[in-house]
Amino acid sequence: MTFDRSIKIAPSILAADFANFGAECAAVEAQGADWIHVDVMDGHFVPNITFGPATCAAIRPHIKGVMDVHLMIAPVDSYIEAFADAGADVLTAHVEAGPHIHRTLQAIRGAGMKAGVALNPGTPASAVAEVMDMVDLICVMTVNPGFGGQKFIDMSAKITALRQMIGDRPVHIEIDGGVDPTTAPLVAKAGADVLVAGSAVFRGGSVSDPAPYGENIRAIREAANGVWT
Ligand code: DX5
Ligand code: ZN
């Protein structure tokens, strides 16, 4: 993975056909997705359950680019090796998931992955001040995690603060929740570069009719880049 701050669109497979993840990942990549965002939920840290490392491993061969795994689980540490074995490129843990985020981030990098830290809407930017040199990505949640299709919560001030805290470090700012062509410009302007989008990418398309995926991805990217079509 090379680092740059260009806008990257990361479709969340939470909005894909759960019976057909491999083909869905291939379809959105063919339609212009930069990363694939994979939401792991445990029914404990968040009030919903998705899947774990075995499913990530099954999906992996169908993804050519970056597999971006977002853990909404607690505890995290005992599962890090399993997600490394599953082929995650980026593994993101929530700062709220336990008392030892420092240890968790060390372990993620130690297992050979890029380390991400996620912040819920109620958590301030200052919560990650002491781990800025230990992360490759900061994920700013713009919904309360657990479900796709929720209304965007404006976190622009937090994104701006994090962008200043990052300075010259090669750290991505990822936005997760309610991203669409209307909200993408707000977060891009504040300093985000990785835009996760579930419903706004997968709506209107399917594996057998993937063109809408491409139109949806293009619309978000152009909106974020300030090109209105
Ligand atoms: C929410 C997940 C998101 C979700 C985004 O808990 O972390 O990745 O899939 O879905 P949309 O884009 O529909 O808000
Ligand atoms: Zn997510």
Tab-separated table of C-alpha atoms in Angstrom, residues 39-201:
chain	number	residue	atom	x	y	z
A	39	ASP	CA	-17.592	-4.441	8.817
A	40	VAL	CA	-17.124	-6.968	11.624
A	41	MET	CA	-19.737	-6.700	14.415
A	42	ASP	CA	-20.072	-8.787	17.548
A	43	GLY	CA	-23.483	-8.002	19.046
A	44	HIS	CA	-21.701	-6.731	22.162
A	45	PHE	CA	-19.695	-3.623	21.232
A	46	VAL	CA	-22.470	-2.775	18.769
A	47	PRO	CA	-26.080	-4.003	18.718
A	48	ASN	CA	-25.683	-6.077	15.534
A	49	ILE	CA	-23.778	-9.180	14.409
A	50	THR	CA	-22.194	-9.698	10.990
A	51	PHE	CA	-19.315	-12.172	10.595
A	52	GLY	CA	-15.756	-12.858	11.664
A	53	PRO	CA	-12.308	-13.784	10.363
A	54	ALA	CA	-13.429	-16.919	8.496
A	55	THR	CA	-15.666	-14.842	6.244
A	56	CYS	CA	-12.894	-12.279	5.752
A	57	ALA	CA	-10.561	-15.092	4.664
A	58	ALA	CA	-13.179	-16.362	2.220
A	59	ILE	CA	-13.639	-12.896	0.719
A	60	ARG	CA	-9.911	-12.115	0.459
A	61	PRO	CA	-9.154	-13.939	-2.837
A	62	HIS	CA	-11.935	-11.944	-4.512
A	63	ILE	CA	-10.340	-8.578	-3.642
A	64	LYS	CA	-7.431	-7.347	-5.764
A	65	GLY	CA	-6.777	-4.171	-3.780
A	66	VAL	CA	-6.963	-3.146	-0.155
A	67	MET	CA	-9.101	-5.116	2.315
A	68	ASP	CA	-10.018	-2.604	5.016
A	69	VAL	CA	-11.409	-4.409	8.059
A	70	HIS	CA	-13.388	-2.358	10.591
A	71	LEU	CA	-13.694	-4.170	13.904
A	72	MET	CA	-16.753	-3.271	15.938
A	73	ILE	CA	-15.928	-5.859	18.566
A	74	ALA	CA	-14.718	-5.948	22.159
A	75	PRO	CA	-12.318	-7.300	23.196
A	76	VAL	CA	-10.053	-6.950	20.135
A	77	ASP	CA	-6.598	-8.271	21.002
A	78	SER	CA	-7.326	-11.995	21.032
A	79	TYR	CA	-8.588	-11.822	17.416
A	80	ILE	CA	-5.796	-9.772	15.804
A	81	GLU	CA	-3.779	-12.757	14.559
A	82	ALA	CA	-6.887	-14.316	13.045
A	83	PHE	CA	-7.577	-11.187	10.981
A	84	ALA	CA	-3.923	-11.026	9.905
A	85	ASP	CA	-4.183	-14.658	8.768
A	86	ALA	CA	-7.418	-13.753	6.946
A	87	GLY	CA	-5.459	-11.248	4.858
A	88	ALA	CA	-6.606	-7.877	6.194
A	89	ASP	CA	-4.437	-5.026	4.918
A	90	VAL	CA	-5.835	-2.430	7.331
A	91	LEU	CA	-7.258	-3.477	10.714
A	92	THR	CA	-9.171	-0.795	12.602
A	93	ALA	CA	-10.135	-1.032	16.263
A	94	HIS	CA	-12.350	1.380	18.177
A	95	VAL	CA	-10.716	3.553	20.815
A	96	GLU	CA	-13.821	2.875	22.937
A	97	ALA	CA	-13.449	-0.930	22.685
A	98	GLY	CA	-11.177	-1.285	25.700
A	99	PRO	CA	-8.718	0.368	28.077
A	100	HIS	CA	-5.574	-0.550	26.113
A	101	ILE	CA	-5.743	0.973	22.626
A	102	HIS	CA	-1.957	1.519	22.728
A	103	ARG	CA	-1.340	-2.202	23.179
A	104	THR	CA	-3.929	-3.053	20.527
A	105	LEU	CA	-2.342	-0.788	17.891
A	106	GLN	CA	1.118	-2.173	18.669
A	107	ALA	CA	-0.233	-5.681	18.202
A	108	ILE	CA	-1.922	-4.826	14.886
A	109	ARG	CA	1.295	-3.424	13.425
A	110	GLY	CA	3.239	-6.264	15.016
A	111	ALA	CA	1.054	-8.687	13.067
A	112	GLY	CA	2.072	-6.964	9.820
A	113	MET	CA	-1.054	-4.914	9.134
A	114	LYS	CA	-1.714	-1.200	8.854
A	115	ALA	CA	-3.274	-0.008	12.103
A	116	GLY	CA	-6.468	2.011	12.249
A	117	VAL	CA	-8.265	3.597	15.167
A	118	ALA	CA	-11.964	4.519	15.020
A	119	LEU	CA	-13.840	7.156	17.014
A	120	ASN	CA	-17.558	7.052	17.720
A	121	PRO	CA	-19.499	10.315	17.253
A	122	GLY	CA	-19.446	10.980	21.002
A	123	THR	CA	-15.669	10.586	21.318
A	124	PRO	CA	-13.439	13.664	20.954
A	125	ALA	CA	-10.376	13.927	18.690
A	126	SER	CA	-8.200	14.227	21.815
A	127	ALA	CA	-8.880	10.534	22.602
A	128	VAL	CA	-6.244	9.567	19.992
A	129	ALA	CA	-3.674	12.303	20.747
A	130	GLU	CA	-1.216	9.887	22.379
A	131	VAL	CA	-1.304	7.293	19.592
A	132	MET	CA	-0.766	9.539	16.555
A	133	ASP	CA	2.577	7.886	15.770
A	134	MET	CA	1.104	4.394	16.036
A	135	VAL	CA	-1.651	4.631	13.438
A	136	ASP	CA	-1.925	4.537	9.668
A	137	LEU	CA	-5.601	5.513	9.600
A	138	ILE	CA	-8.092	7.335	11.794
A	139	CYS	CA	-11.729	6.429	11.151
A	140	VAL	CA	-14.232	9.122	12.081
A	141	MET	CA	-17.684	7.600	12.530
A	142	THR	CA	-20.413	9.838	11.171
A	143	VAL	CA	-23.116	7.496	12.479
A	144	ASN	CA	-23.326	5.453	15.645
A	145	PRO	CA	-21.869	2.124	14.478
A	146	GLY	CA	-23.975	-0.983	14.058
A	147	PHE	CA	-26.126	-0.477	10.996
A	148	GLY	CA	-25.936	0.764	7.433
A	149	GLY	CA	-28.291	3.330	5.977
A	150	GLN	CA	-28.305	5.757	8.916
A	151	LYS	CA	-28.422	9.539	8.756
A	152	PHE	CA	-25.077	11.353	8.513
A	153	ILE	CA	-23.918	13.179	11.668
A	154	ASP	CA	-21.735	16.203	10.863
A	155	MET	CA	-18.283	15.683	12.417
A	156	SER	CA	-16.513	18.363	10.333
A	157	ALA	CA	-14.958	20.098	13.339
A	158	LYS	CA	-13.520	16.805	14.597
A	159	ILE	CA	-12.136	15.959	11.146
A	160	THR	CA	-10.463	19.380	10.904
A	161	ALA	CA	-8.941	18.942	14.369
A	162	LEU	CA	-7.603	15.487	13.487
A	163	ARG	CA	-6.168	16.742	10.203
A	164	GLN	CA	-4.194	19.354	12.168
A	165	MET	CA	-3.056	16.768	14.725
A	166	ILE	CA	-1.836	14.489	11.903
A	167	GLY	CA	0.331	17.205	10.353
A	168	ASP	CA	2.853	15.616	7.979
A	169	ARG	CA	2.351	12.075	9.214
A	170	PRO	CA	1.248	9.561	6.540
A	171	VAL	CA	-2.103	8.913	8.228
A	172	HIS	CA	-5.384	8.528	6.356
A	173	ILE	CA	-8.620	10.062	7.629
A	174	GLU	CA	-11.503	7.730	6.851
A	175	ILE	CA	-15.174	8.646	7.169
A	176	ASP	CA	-17.739	5.961	7.870
A	177	GLY	CA	-21.510	6.398	7.863
A	178	GLY	CA	-24.031	8.237	5.748
A	179	VAL	CA	-21.540	9.203	3.030
A	180	ASP	CA	-23.245	10.077	-0.263
A	181	PRO	CA	-22.761	12.742	-2.967
A	182	THR	CA	-24.326	15.360	-0.654
A	183	THR	CA	-22.210	14.698	2.427
A	184	ALA	CA	-18.932	13.715	0.682
A	185	PRO	CA	-17.878	17.323	-0.084
A	186	LEU	CA	-18.231	18.309	3.592
A	187	VAL	CA	-15.893	15.601	4.822
A	188	ALA	CA	-13.432	15.978	1.947
A	189	LYS	CA	-13.189	19.700	2.596
A	190	ALA	CA	-12.456	19.045	6.270
A	191	GLY	CA	-9.533	16.761	5.343
A	192	ALA	CA	-10.827	13.224	4.832
A	193	ASP	CA	-9.388	11.035	2.075
A	194	VAL	CA	-11.017	7.590	2.490
A	195	LEU	CA	-14.793	7.656	2.114
A	196	VAL	CA	-16.664	4.520	3.172
A	197	ALA	CA	-20.093	4.184	1.610
A	198	GLY	CA	-22.506	1.277	1.867
A	199	SER	CA	-26.009	2.123	0.772
A	200	ALA	CA	-24.904	4.987	-1.492
A	201	VAL	CA	-22.722	2.580	-3.522
